[in-house]
Amino acid sequence: MNLNIPKDFILGAASSAWQTEGWLGKKEGQDSFLDKWYKEERFVWHQGYGPAVATDFMTHYHKDIQLMQDMHLTHYRTSINWARFFTDYEALIVDEEYAKHIDDVIDALIDAGVEPMLCLEHYEVPAFLLEKYDGWSSKIVVELYAQYAEIAFARYGDRVKQWFTFNEPIVPQSRCYLDAIRWPHEQNTAKWMLWNYHKVLANAKAIEVFRRNQTNGRIGCILNPEMVYARSSAKADQKAAYMYDLFFNRVFFDPMINGSYSEEFIEICQKYGIDFDPSPAELAVIAENTVDFLGLNQYYPKRVMAPRYQWHPDTPFHPAMFYENFDLPGKKMNQSRGWEIYPEMMYDMAMYMKSRYQNIPWLITENGMGQENEESYMNEDGQVEDDYRIDFVGQHVAHLLRAVSEGANCEGYMMWAFTDCVSPMNAFKNRYGFVRIELDERRTRSLKKSASWYRSLIDERILTIDRDEDIR
């Protein structure tokens, strides 16, 4: 089956600063949260690999951008490493060496015909601010972030026209403070919600600065909503899905798009002692500075059912008191990553955005197929024949195109990631890129089979997918 890809539908790729750059040129005291975590718990990172070398993008960015040009890539999304952008996070003294690196990357991308899209924070909050102010627990950090944003817009806004405030702002505090499965392993649901709120406020303040100073371009945020499916049509199961959506999706969707939280959400937070006490002035800033567009990261669906057991009174509040995970029998799985593969979620998410959020402009900013032991798929010429990735991406893009044909305001698709890169804890265990990175001293690069396939999508604007309608 052949599907036409609209001419203006973006086909790009993404990565982040900390997952590619490495520590070359990093100065004492410039650790990010990820750097600090790696130093504190290196043993949880697969085979000890982490952000120290990563893909050594600081050295090899010209090679990567040449490969983007070879693929005819039109858009590349990455981040500025906040922790490396300054040598003093309170006096806001810019590290000119690192700032020039960002300049050089932007210029090289534009020269190659690739539009840069920049994110201000992709888990790269400076460790200094965590240690002195408890990170996003403090409104001081919110203000410092807004000032950082203003400096970044001033330096790069003449060339960068598409900006994101955060990548997956819910993730760090969910892993660290809600579920306590990552360093520093502090279970504190009230802090989790406070960090959620302060990032919403920081997002609005950055947008306020952007609109005050930037003459053109647009700004949004990259969220990672999970398309929630109830086990059944039973009211209790439907309520479980509703509550999951409220706490993990709408907690950012509602204030960032609509400019306000629902009364129901505020009442629940107050009832369970996780309210964040916003001031009228702060709520006004949030109401007046909603996003121009959104990036959505989509990897897997979320399936829930009504909880079967009463919440233990000694267990701290967690939204899981309202739902229980549902393991759908027979689901298709990525065995390397442990994630369900369900391409239809792309269509369903598009319809969710269309029906609930005024069909705001958005694009997929991450979706991809992580595969373990990819070297076993190398042919005799040393190229990885990643047909599994071609099939995965093709199926997901097909459902996006179906949604676009029905009026969804989805502007494009960006694969995670352009190159193999370091992931939290998994490091290089699962490979995601169009470009293979060897873990040798030079971090040797090579294009996988999927790279030429993706180039054909970009050039020919036709997606061919297999559709097996045989009944067996």
CSV table of C-alpha atoms in Angstrom, one decimal, residues 93-288:
chain,number,residue,atom,x,y,z
A,93,ILE,CA,28.2,34.2,33.2
A,94,VAL,CA,28.2,32.5,29.8
A,95,ASP,CA,30.9,29.9,28.9
A,96,GLU,CA,31.9,31.5,25.7
A,97,GLU,CA,33.7,28.4,24.5
A,98,TYR,CA,30.6,26.2,24.8
A,99,ALA,CA,28.3,29.0,23.5
A,100,LYS,CA,30.5,29.2,20.4
A,101,HIS,CA,30.1,25.4,19.9
A,102,ILE,CA,26.4,25.9,19.8
A,103,ASP,CA,26.9,28.7,17.3
A,104,ASP,CA,29.1,26.5,15.1
A,105,VAL,CA,26.6,23.6,15.2
A,106,ILE,CA,23.7,26.0,14.2
A,107,ASP,CA,25.7,27.5,11.4
A,108,ALA,CA,26.8,24.1,10.1
A,109,LEU,CA,23.2,22.8,10.1
A,110,ILE,CA,21.9,25.8,8.2
A,111,ASP,CA,24.8,25.5,5.7
A,112,ALA,CA,23.8,21.8,5.2
A,113,GLY,CA,20.1,22.7,4.6
A,114,VAL,CA,19.0,21.3,7.9
A,115,GLU,CA,16.8,23.5,10.1
A,116,PRO,CA,17.9,23.5,13.8
A,117,MET,CA,15.2,23.1,16.5
A,118,LEU,CA,16.5,23.8,20.0
A,119,CYS,CA,15.3,22.7,23.4
A,120,LEU,CA,16.5,24.6,26.5
A,121,GLU,CA,16.4,21.7,28.9
A,122,HIS,CA,16.6,18.0,28.2
A,123,TYR,CA,17.3,16.8,31.8
A,124,GLU,CA,20.4,19.1,31.8
A,125,VAL,CA,19.5,21.1,34.9
A,126,PRO,CA,22.8,22.1,36.6
A,127,ALA,CA,23.8,20.0,39.5
A,128,PHE,CA,24.8,23.2,41.3
A,129,LEU,CA,21.2,24.4,41.4
A,130,LEU,CA,20.1,21.0,42.6
A,131,GLU,CA,22.6,21.1,45.5
A,132,LYS,CA,22.0,24.8,46.5
A,133,TYR,CA,18.2,25.2,45.8
A,134,ASP,CA,16.9,21.6,45.5
A,135,GLY,CA,16.4,22.2,41.8
A,136,TRP,CA,12.9,22.8,40.7
A,137,SER,CA,11.7,23.0,44.3
A,138,SER,CA,12.7,26.6,44.3
A,139,LYS,CA,11.2,29.6,42.5
A,140,ILE,CA,14.7,31.0,42.3
A,141,VAL,CA,15.6,28.3,39.8
A,142,VAL,CA,12.4,29.2,37.9
A,143,GLU,CA,13.7,32.8,37.6
A,144,LEU,CA,17.2,31.7,36.7
A,145,TYR,CA,15.9,29.5,34.0
A,146,ALA,CA,13.8,32.3,32.5
A,147,GLN,CA,17.0,34.5,32.4
A,148,TYR,CA,18.9,31.6,30.8
A,149,ALA,CA,16.2,31.4,28.2
A,150,GLU,CA,16.4,35.2,27.5
A,151,ILE,CA,20.2,34.9,26.9
A,152,ALA,CA,19.8,31.9,24.6
A,153,PHE,CA,17.1,33.6,22.5
A,154,ALA,CA,19.2,36.7,22.2
A,155,ARG,CA,22.3,34.7,21.0
A,156,TYR,CA,20.7,32.2,18.7
A,157,GLY,CA,17.2,33.6,17.8
A,158,ASP,CA,18.5,35.2,14.6
A,159,ARG,CA,18.9,31.7,13.1
A,160,VAL,CA,16.8,29.4,15.3
A,161,LYS,CA,13.1,29.9,14.7
A,162,GLN,CA,11.7,26.9,16.5
A,163,TRP,CA,12.2,26.5,20.2
A,164,PHE,CA,11.2,24.2,23.0
A,165,THR,CA,11.3,25.0,26.7
A,166,PHE,CA,11.6,21.4,28.0
A,167,ASN,CA,11.9,17.9,26.8
A,168,GLU,CA,9.6,15.5,28.8
A,169,PRO,CA,9.4,17.8,31.9
A,170,ILE,CA,7.5,15.2,33.9
A,171,VAL,CA,10.2,12.5,33.6
A,172,PRO,CA,13.0,13.4,36.0
A,173,GLN,CA,10.8,14.0,39.0
A,174,SER,CA,8.7,11.0,38.3
A,175,ARG,CA,11.7,8.7,38.2
A,176,CYS,CA,13.5,10.4,41.2
A,177,TYR,CA,10.7,11.6,43.5
A,178,LEU,CA,7.5,9.8,42.6
A,179,ASP,CA,8.8,6.3,42.0
A,180,ALA,CA,12.3,6.8,43.5
A,181,ILE,CA,13.9,4.4,41.1
A,182,ARG,CA,16.6,6.8,40.0
A,183,TRP,CA,19.2,8.8,42.0
A,184,PRO,CA,18.7,10.4,44.5
A,185,HIS,CA,15.9,7.9,45.3
A,186,GLU,CA,13.8,10.3,47.4
A,187,GLN,CA,10.1,9.3,47.5
A,188,ASN,CA,8.3,12.6,47.9
A,189,THR,CA,5.0,13.0,46.0
A,190,ALA,CA,4.5,16.6,47.1
A,191,LYS,CA,7.9,17.5,45.6
A,192,TRP,CA,7.0,15.6,42.4
A,193,MET,CA,3.9,17.8,42.0
A,194,LEU,CA,5.7,21.0,43.0
A,195,TRP,CA,8.4,20.3,40.3
A,196,ASN,CA,5.6,19.7,37.8
A,197,TYR,CA,4.1,23.1,38.6
A,198,HIS,CA,7.3,25.0,38.7
A,199,LYS,CA,8.2,23.6,35.2
A,200,VAL,CA,4.8,24.8,33.9
A,201,LEU,CA,5.5,28.2,35.4
A,202,ALA,CA,9.1,28.3,34.0
A,203,ASN,CA,7.7,27.3,30.6
A,204,ALA,CA,5.3,30.3,30.7
A,205,LYS,CA,8.0,32.7,31.9
A,206,ALA,CA,10.3,31.6,29.0
A,207,ILE,CA,7.4,32.1,26.5
A,208,GLU,CA,6.8,35.5,28.0
A,209,VAL,CA,10.4,36.4,27.5
A,210,PHE,CA,10.4,35.0,24.0
A,211,ARG,CA,7.4,37.0,22.9
A,212,ARG,CA,8.7,40.2,24.4
A,213,ASN,CA,12.1,39.9,22.6
A,214,GLN,CA,11.7,37.6,19.6
A,215,THR,CA,10.5,39.2,16.4
A,216,ASN,CA,9.6,35.9,14.7
A,217,GLY,CA,9.7,32.2,15.3
A,218,ARG,CA,7.6,30.1,17.7
A,219,ILE,CA,8.0,28.3,21.0
A,220,GLY,CA,6.5,25.3,22.6
A,221,CYS,CA,7.3,22.3,24.8
A,222,ILE,CA,8.1,18.7,24.2
A,223,LEU,CA,5.8,16.4,26.2
A,224,ASN,CA,5.6,12.6,26.5
A,225,PRO,CA,1.9,11.8,26.9
A,226,GLU,CA,0.9,8.2,27.0
A,227,MET,CA,-2.2,7.3,25.0
A,228,VAL,CA,-4.2,5.6,27.8
A,229,TYR,CA,-6.4,2.6,27.1
A,230,ALA,CA,-8.8,1.1,29.6
A,231,ARG,CA,-9.0,-2.6,30.0
A,232,SER,CA,-12.7,-2.6,29.3
A,233,SER,CA,-15.8,-0.5,28.9
A,234,ALA,CA,-16.6,-0.9,32.6
A,235,LYS,CA,-17.0,2.4,34.4
A,236,ALA,CA,-14.4,1.5,36.9
A,237,ASP,CA,-11.8,0.8,34.2
A,238,GLN,CA,-12.8,3.9,32.3
A,239,LYS,CA,-12.3,6.0,35.5
A,240,ALA,CA,-8.8,4.4,35.9
A,241,ALA,CA,-7.8,5.6,32.4
A,242,TYR,CA,-9.3,9.0,33.1
A,243,MET,CA,-7.3,9.5,36.3
A,244,TYR,CA,-4.1,8.3,34.7
A,245,ASP,CA,-4.6,10.8,31.9
A,246,LEU,CA,-5.4,13.6,34.4
A,247,PHE,CA,-2.2,13.0,36.5
A,248,PHE,CA,0.4,12.2,33.8
A,249,ASN,CA,-0.9,13.9,30.6
A,250,ARG,CA,-3.2,16.7,31.5
A,251,VAL,CA,-1.0,17.9,34.3
A,252,PHE,CA,1.0,19.6,31.5
A,253,PHE,CA,-1.5,19.7,28.6
A,254,ASP,CA,-4.1,21.8,30.5
A,255,PRO,CA,-2.0,24.7,31.7
A,256,MET,CA,0.4,24.8,28.7
A,257,ILE,CA,-2.4,24.7,26.1
A,258,ASN,CA,-5.5,26.0,27.9
A,259,GLY,CA,-3.7,28.2,30.4
A,260,SER,CA,-5.2,26.7,33.5
A,261,TYR,CA,-5.6,23.6,35.6
A,262,SER,CA,-9.0,22.0,35.9
A,263,GLU,CA,-10.8,22.6,39.2
A,264,GLU,CA,-11.0,18.8,39.7
A,265,PHE,CA,-7.3,18.5,39.5
A,266,ILE,CA,-6.7,21.2,42.0
A,267,GLU,CA,-9.2,19.7,44.4
A,268,ILE,CA,-7.6,16.3,44.2
A,269,CYS,CA,-4.2,17.7,44.9
A,270,GLN,CA,-5.5,19.6,47.9
A,271,LYS,CA,-7.3,16.5,49.2
A,272,TYR,CA,-4.1,14.4,49.1
A,273,GLY,CA,-1.7,17.0,50.3
A,274,ILE,CA,0.2,17.6,47.1
A,275,ASP,CA,-1.2,21.0,46.3
A,276,PHE,CA,1.4,23.5,45.0
A,277,ASP,CA,-0.2,26.8,46.2
A,278,PRO,CA,0.1,28.9,43.1
A,279,SER,CA,-0.3,32.7,43.5
A,280,PRO,CA,-2.8,34.7,41.4
A,281,ALA,CA,0.1,36.4,39.7
A,282,GLU,CA,1.7,33.1,38.7
A,283,LEU,CA,-1.6,31.7,37.4
A,284,ALA,CA,-1.9,34.9,35.3
A,285,VAL,CA,1.5,34.4,33.7
A,286,ILE,CA,0.5,30.8,32.9
A,287,ALA,CA,-2.8,31.9,31.4
A,288,GLU,CA,-1.3,34.6,29.3
